């Protein structure tokens, strides 16, 4: 589990003005929406809590937070806490944060940090996206080859910013392509949105949700489900070699 939780976990953005639980905004009887009626969420402050499972067993919880700092500047944070099983014994905690500029049609990363904490283990990495110089660079507990400057391209995303962009860009039946630049690595990520929504069961709740899945991950699959009227994915699933690995299930969200 320690290694699995270091992969970018797909979550995302938005709000409601008062605390709500998922059941209040996603009736089980909602019909599947045609593409023309899909309404993606706007970028607004929110806090979302997820129940975390690893290989089918409860392992802890995760919190995703979006904060509006000032003007066009925003911040997205994610914290994963191991509370049960092997992760609980190790006291595993992972915290990630990205400061970014909202330019309307694109989210531009400015800085990034990752902190890992566990029994007898602590690592911290910080990075800067210098758009004037055209490079991104990370420092901290990393191999030397991953501390070298990386040339930037317009549209480059951090792991957490990719989460928000998926929420903003997903449309029924449409492909999605992003260049991921984070913690000294560069990768291409390709996703596909389903042609229509489907019923998704999360615990005792049912949602009418759009499935968005990665198409170039090989044996590692990432799938998320986005529901109209809900500011963050209702479920995020990472599968390895055809078996469920990390499974995040929304339990509550509220405006920040």
Short mmCIF file of C-alpha atoms in Angstrom, two decimals:
data_model
loop_
_atom_site.label_atom_id
_atom_site.label_comp_id
_atom_site.label_asym_id
_atom_site.label_seq_id
_atom_site.Cartn_x
_atom_site.Cartn_y
_atom_site.Cartn_z
CA UNK A 1 0.00 0.00 0.00
CA UNK A 2 2.86 2.34 0.74
CA UNK A 3 3.94 2.45 -2.88
CA UNK A 4 0.42 2.43 -4.29
CA UNK A 5 -0.63 5.58 -2.49
CA UNK A 6 2.26 7.52 -4.07
CA UNK A 7 0.58 7.39 -7.49
CA UNK A 8 -1.45 10.42 -8.61
CA UNK A 9 -4.96 9.89 -7.25
CA UNK A 10 -7.73 11.37 -9.33
CA UNK A 11 -10.09 13.62 -7.35
CA UNK A 12 -11.45 17.14 -7.99
CA UNK A 13 -13.13 20.49 -7.58
CA UNK A 14 -16.00 22.66 -6.32
CA UNK A 15 -18.50 23.39 -3.58
CA UNK A 16 -21.80 23.81 -1.97
CA UNK A 17 -22.58 26.72 0.31
CA UNK A 18 -23.59 24.56 3.29
CA UNK A 19 -22.34 21.17 4.56
CA UNK A 20 -24.15 18.31 2.83
CA UNK A 21 -23.86 14.58 2.62
CA UNK A 22 -23.81 12.89 -0.76
CA UNK A 23 -27.29 11.40 -0.43
CA UNK A 24 -28.88 14.86 -0.40
CA UNK A 25 -27.60 15.79 -3.86
CA UNK A 26 -27.69 12.54 -5.84
CA UNK A 27 -31.11 10.85 -5.94
CA UNK A 28 -31.06 7.21 -6.94
CA UNK A 29 -33.90 7.69 -9.43
CA UNK A 30 -32.05 10.17 -11.68
CA UNK A 31 -32.10 9.13 -15.35
CA UNK A 32 -28.93 8.95 -17.44
CA UNK A 33 -28.13 12.30 -18.99
CA UNK A 34 -27.56 12.74 -22.73
CA UNK A 35 -24.26 14.49 -23.64
CA UNK A 36 -26.01 17.78 -24.45
CA UNK A 37 -27.27 18.06 -20.86
CA UNK A 38 -23.98 17.36 -19.09
CA UNK A 39 -23.05 20.30 -16.87
CA UNK A 40 -19.46 20.14 -15.54
CA UNK A 41 -18.77 21.73 -12.14
CA UNK A 42 -17.24 25.17 -11.80
CA UNK A 43 -14.05 25.84 -9.85
CA UNK A 44 -15.08 26.88 -6.35
CA UNK A 45 -13.75 26.18 -2.83
CA UNK A 46 -14.73 22.83 -1.30
CA UNK A 47 -13.70 20.11 1.14
CA UNK A 48 -14.44 16.44 0.34
CA UNK A 49 -13.92 13.38 2.52
CA UNK A 50 -13.41 9.86 1.15
CA UNK A 51 -13.35 6.42 2.72
CA UNK A 52 -10.21 4.65 1.46
CA UNK A 53 -9.99 0.93 0.67
CA UNK A 54 -6.95 -1.06 -0.37
CA UNK A 55 -7.50 -4.39 -2.12
CA UNK A 56 -11.06 -4.49 -0.85
CA UNK A 57 -10.25 -3.76 2.79
CA UNK A 58 -10.80 -0.47 4.61
CA UNK A 59 -7.44 1.27 5.02
CA UNK A 60 -8.12 4.87 6.06
CA UNK A 61 -9.50 8.07 4.63
CA UNK A 62 -8.61 10.89 2.25
CA UNK A 63 -9.45 14.59 2.17
CA UNK A 64 -9.41 16.84 -0.90
CA UNK A 65 -9.55 20.62 -0.43
CA UNK A 66 -9.66 23.54 -2.90
CA UNK A 67 -8.93 27.03 -1.56
CA UNK A 68 -9.17 30.42 -3.32
CA UNK A 69 -6.12 32.41 -2.19
CA UNK A 70 -6.35 35.77 -4.00
CA UNK A 71 -7.29 37.02 -7.47
CA UNK A 72 -6.68 34.22 -9.96
CA UNK A 73 -4.52 32.23 -7.52
CA UNK A 74 -5.84 29.00 -6.00
CA UNK A 75 -4.52 26.02 -4.03
CA UNK A 76 -5.52 22.36 -4.08
CA UNK A 77 -4.54 20.02 -1.22
CA UNK A 78 -4.88 16.32 -0.66
CA UNK A 79 -4.21 14.25 2.47
CA UNK A 80 -4.33 10.46 2.71
CA UNK A 81 -4.26 8.87 6.18
CA UNK A 82 -3.70 5.18 6.86
CA UNK A 83 -5.75 4.11 9.89
CA UNK A 84 -6.27 0.36 9.51
CA UNK A 85 -4.25 -2.71 8.62
CA UNK A 86 -0.64 -2.39 7.49
CA UNK A 87 -1.04 1.31 6.69
CA UNK A 88 -2.37 1.95 10.20
CA UNK A 89 0.52 0.11 11.82
CA UNK A 90 2.99 2.19 9.83
CA UNK A 91 1.10 5.41 10.54
CA UNK A 92 1.20 6.16 6.82
CA UNK A 93 0.31 9.73 5.85
CA UNK A 94 0.67 11.44 2.48
CA UNK A 95 0.10 15.16 1.94
CA UNK A 96 0.22 16.92 -1.44
CA UNK A 97 -0.41 20.54 -2.40
CA UNK A 98 -0.31 22.60 -5.61
CA UNK A 99 -0.62 26.38 -5.93
CA UNK A 100 -1.96 27.34 -9.35
CA UNK A 101 -3.27 30.19 -11.46
CA UNK A 102 -6.78 29.91 -12.91
CA UNK A 103 -6.61 31.30 -16.44
CA UNK A 104 -10.15 30.30 -17.35
CA UNK A 105 -9.60 27.54 -19.89
CA UNK A 106 -6.42 26.24 -18.27
CA UNK A 107 -5.06 25.77 -14.76
CA UNK A 108 -1.38 26.77 -14.58
CA UNK A 109 0.74 25.17 -11.80
CA UNK A 110 3.07 27.50 -9.88
CA UNK A 111 4.42 25.38 -7.02
CA UNK A 112 4.04 21.86 -5.64
CA UNK A 113 4.90 19.99 -2.45
CA UNK A 114 4.70 16.39 -1.28
CA UNK A 115 5.21 15.17 2.29
CA UNK A 116 5.24 11.48 3.24
CA UNK A 117 5.17 10.40 6.87
CA UNK A 118 5.32 6.92 8.35
CA UNK A 119 6.98 4.98 11.15
CA UNK A 120 10.76 5.57 10.86
CA UNK A 121 10.18 7.39 7.56
CA UNK A 122 9.78 11.01 6.55
CA UNK A 123 10.25 12.56 3.12
CA UNK A 124 9.57 16.02 1.75
CA UNK A 125 9.80 17.32 -1.82
CA UNK A 126 9.07 20.82 -3.13
CA UNK A 127 8.92 22.04 -6.71
CA UNK A 128 8.56 25.28 -8.66
CA UNK A 129 7.07 25.85 -12.11
CA UNK A 130 9.04 28.83 -13.43
CA UNK A 131 7.10 29.92 -16.50
CA UNK A 132 9.40 32.86 -17.23
CA UNK A 133 12.39 30.56 -17.41
CA UNK A 134 10.27 27.80 -18.98
CA UNK A 135 11.36 25.05 -16.57
CA UNK A 136 10.09 23.12 -13.56
CA UNK A 137 12.44 21.76 -10.88
CA UNK A 138 12.11 19.77 -7.63
CA UNK A 139 14.32 19.60 -4.55
CA UNK A 140 14.35 17.49 -1.41
CA UNK A 141 14.34 13.74 -0.84
CA UNK A 142 14.68 12.75 -4.50
CA UNK A 143 17.22 11.02 -6.71
CA UNK A 144 19.59 13.44 -8.44
CA UNK A 145 18.22 12.67 -11.90
CA UNK A 146 14.76 13.76 -10.76
CA UNK A 147 16.07 17.10 -9.48
CA UNK A 148 17.11 18.26 -12.94
CA UNK A 149 15.14 21.11 -14.62
CA UNK A 150 12.33 19.96 -16.90
CA UNK A 151 11.32 22.10 -19.91
CA UNK A 152 7.70 23.24 -19.57
CA UNK A 153 5.00 23.28 -22.23
CA UNK A 154 1.71 25.21 -22.21
CA UNK A 155 -0.96 23.15 -20.48
CA UNK A 156 1.39 21.09 -18.28
CA UNK A 157 -0.28 19.77 -15.13
CA UNK A 158 0.74 18.60 -11.67
CA UNK A 159 -0.89 15.45 -10.27
CA UNK A 160 -3.48 17.35 -8.24
CA UNK A 161 -4.11 19.89 -10.97
CA UNK A 162 -4.78 17.04 -13.38
CA UNK A 163 -7.55 15.98 -11.02
CA UNK A 164 -9.22 19.39 -11.29
CA UNK A 165 -8.77 19.57 -15.06
CA UNK A 166 -10.51 16.23 -15.53
CA UNK A 167 -13.51 17.52 -13.59
CA UNK A 168 -13.62 20.68 -15.70
CA UNK A 169 -12.99 19.11 -19.12
CA UNK A 170 -14.90 15.81 -19.06
CA UNK A 171 -17.74 15.58 -21.59
CA UNK A 172 -19.70 12.43 -22.54
CA UNK A 173 -17.93 10.55 -25.33
CA UNK A 174 -14.90 12.86 -25.49
CA UNK A 175 -11.19 11.93 -25.19
CA UNK A 176 -8.91 13.90 -22.85
CA UNK A 177 -5.14 14.30 -23.11
CA UNK A 178 -2.73 15.89 -20.64
CA UNK A 179 1.01 16.19 -20.06
CA UNK A 180 1.85 15.42 -16.42
CA UNK A 181 4.93 17.13 -14.93
CA UNK A 182 5.37 16.39 -11.24
CA UNK A 183 8.11 15.37 -8.76
CA UNK A 184 10.76 15.35 -11.48
CA UNK A 185 8.80 13.19 -13.92
CA UNK A 186 7.07 13.75 -17.25
CA UNK A 187 4.27 11.50 -18.49
CA UNK A 188 1.45 11.58 -21.02
CA UNK A 189 -2.01 10.79 -19.70
CA UNK A 190 -4.94 9.94 -21.98
CA UNK A 191 -8.51 9.51 -20.77
CA UNK A 192 -11.88 8.72 -22.30
CA UNK A 193 -15.31 9.72 -21.01
CA UNK A 194 -18.19 7.27 -21.45
CA UNK A 195 -20.89 8.20 -23.96
CA UNK A 196 -23.58 8.47 -21.28
CA UNK A 197 -23.99 8.38 -17.53
CA UNK A 198 -24.55 5.19 -15.52
CA UNK A 199 -25.79 4.21 -12.08
CA UNK A 200 -22.94 3.88 -9.58
CA UNK A 201 -23.38 2.35 -6.14
CA UNK A 202 -21.24 3.85 -3.36
CA UNK A 203 -22.08 2.21 -0.06
CA UNK A 204 -25.83 2.57 0.45
CA UNK A 205 -26.08 5.44 -2.06
CA UNK A 206 -26.72 5.39 -5.81
CA UNK A 207 -25.52 8.08 -8.24
CA UNK A 208 -26.12 8.88 -11.88
CA UNK A 209 -22.49 9.44 -12.89
CA UNK A 210 -20.20 9.84 -15.90
CA UNK A 211 -17.37 7.32 -16.02
CA UNK A 212 -13.96 8.70 -17.04
CA UNK A 213 -11.09 6.22 -17.46
CA UNK A 214 -7.44 6.30 -18.46
CA UNK A 215 -6.70 4.57 -21.77
CA UNK A 216 -2.87 4.46 -21.83
CA UNK A 217 -2.06 3.14 -18.36
CA UNK A 218 -1.25 -0.41 -19.44
CA UNK A 219 -1.84 -2.77 -16.48
CA UNK A 220 -2.57 0.18 -14.20
CA UNK A 221 -6.11 1.50 -14.62
CA UNK A 222 -7.59 4.70 -13.21
CA UNK A 223 -11.37 5.16 -13.27
CA UNK A 224 -13.45 7.93 -11.75
CA UNK A 225 -17.15 8.66 -11.70
CA UNK A 226 -18.48 12.25 -11.81
CA UNK A 227 -22.10 13.04 -10.90
CA UNK A 228 -24.02 16.15 -11.96
CA UNK A 229 -24.52 18.46 -9.00
CA UNK A 230 -21.68 16.87 -6.99
CA UNK A 231 -18.46 18.95 -6.79
CA UNK A 232 -16.01 16.03 -6.64
CA UNK A 233 -15.91 12.47 -8.02
CA UNK A 234 -18.21 10.11 -6.14
CA UNK A 235 -15.75 7.24 -6.57
CA UNK A 236 -12.12 6.90 -7.68
CA UNK A 237 -10.72 3.46 -8.43
CA UNK A 238 -7.16 2.43 -9.26
CA UNK A 239 -6.70 -1.14 -10.51
CA UNK A 240 -3.45 -3.09 -10.95
CA UNK A 241 -3.20 -6.14 -13.18
CA UNK A 242 -6.98 -6.38 -13.36
CA UNK A 243 -7.55 -6.25 -9.61
CA UNK A 244 -8.83 -3.41 -7.44
CA UNK A 245 -6.04 -1.62 -5.55
CA UNK A 246 -6.97 1.85 -4.22
CA UNK A 247 -10.67 2.61 -3.98
CA UNK A 248 -11.83 6.02 -2.72
CA UNK A 249 -15.56 6.47 -1.99
CA UNK A 250 -17.09 9.85 -1.25
CA UNK A 251 -18.71 10.16 2.17
CA UNK A 252 -19.24 13.94 2.50
CA UNK A 253 -18.46 17.31 0.91
CA UNK A 254 -19.04 20.93 1.79
CA UNK A 255 -18.14 24.45 0.72
CA UNK A 256 -14.83 25.70 2.15
#
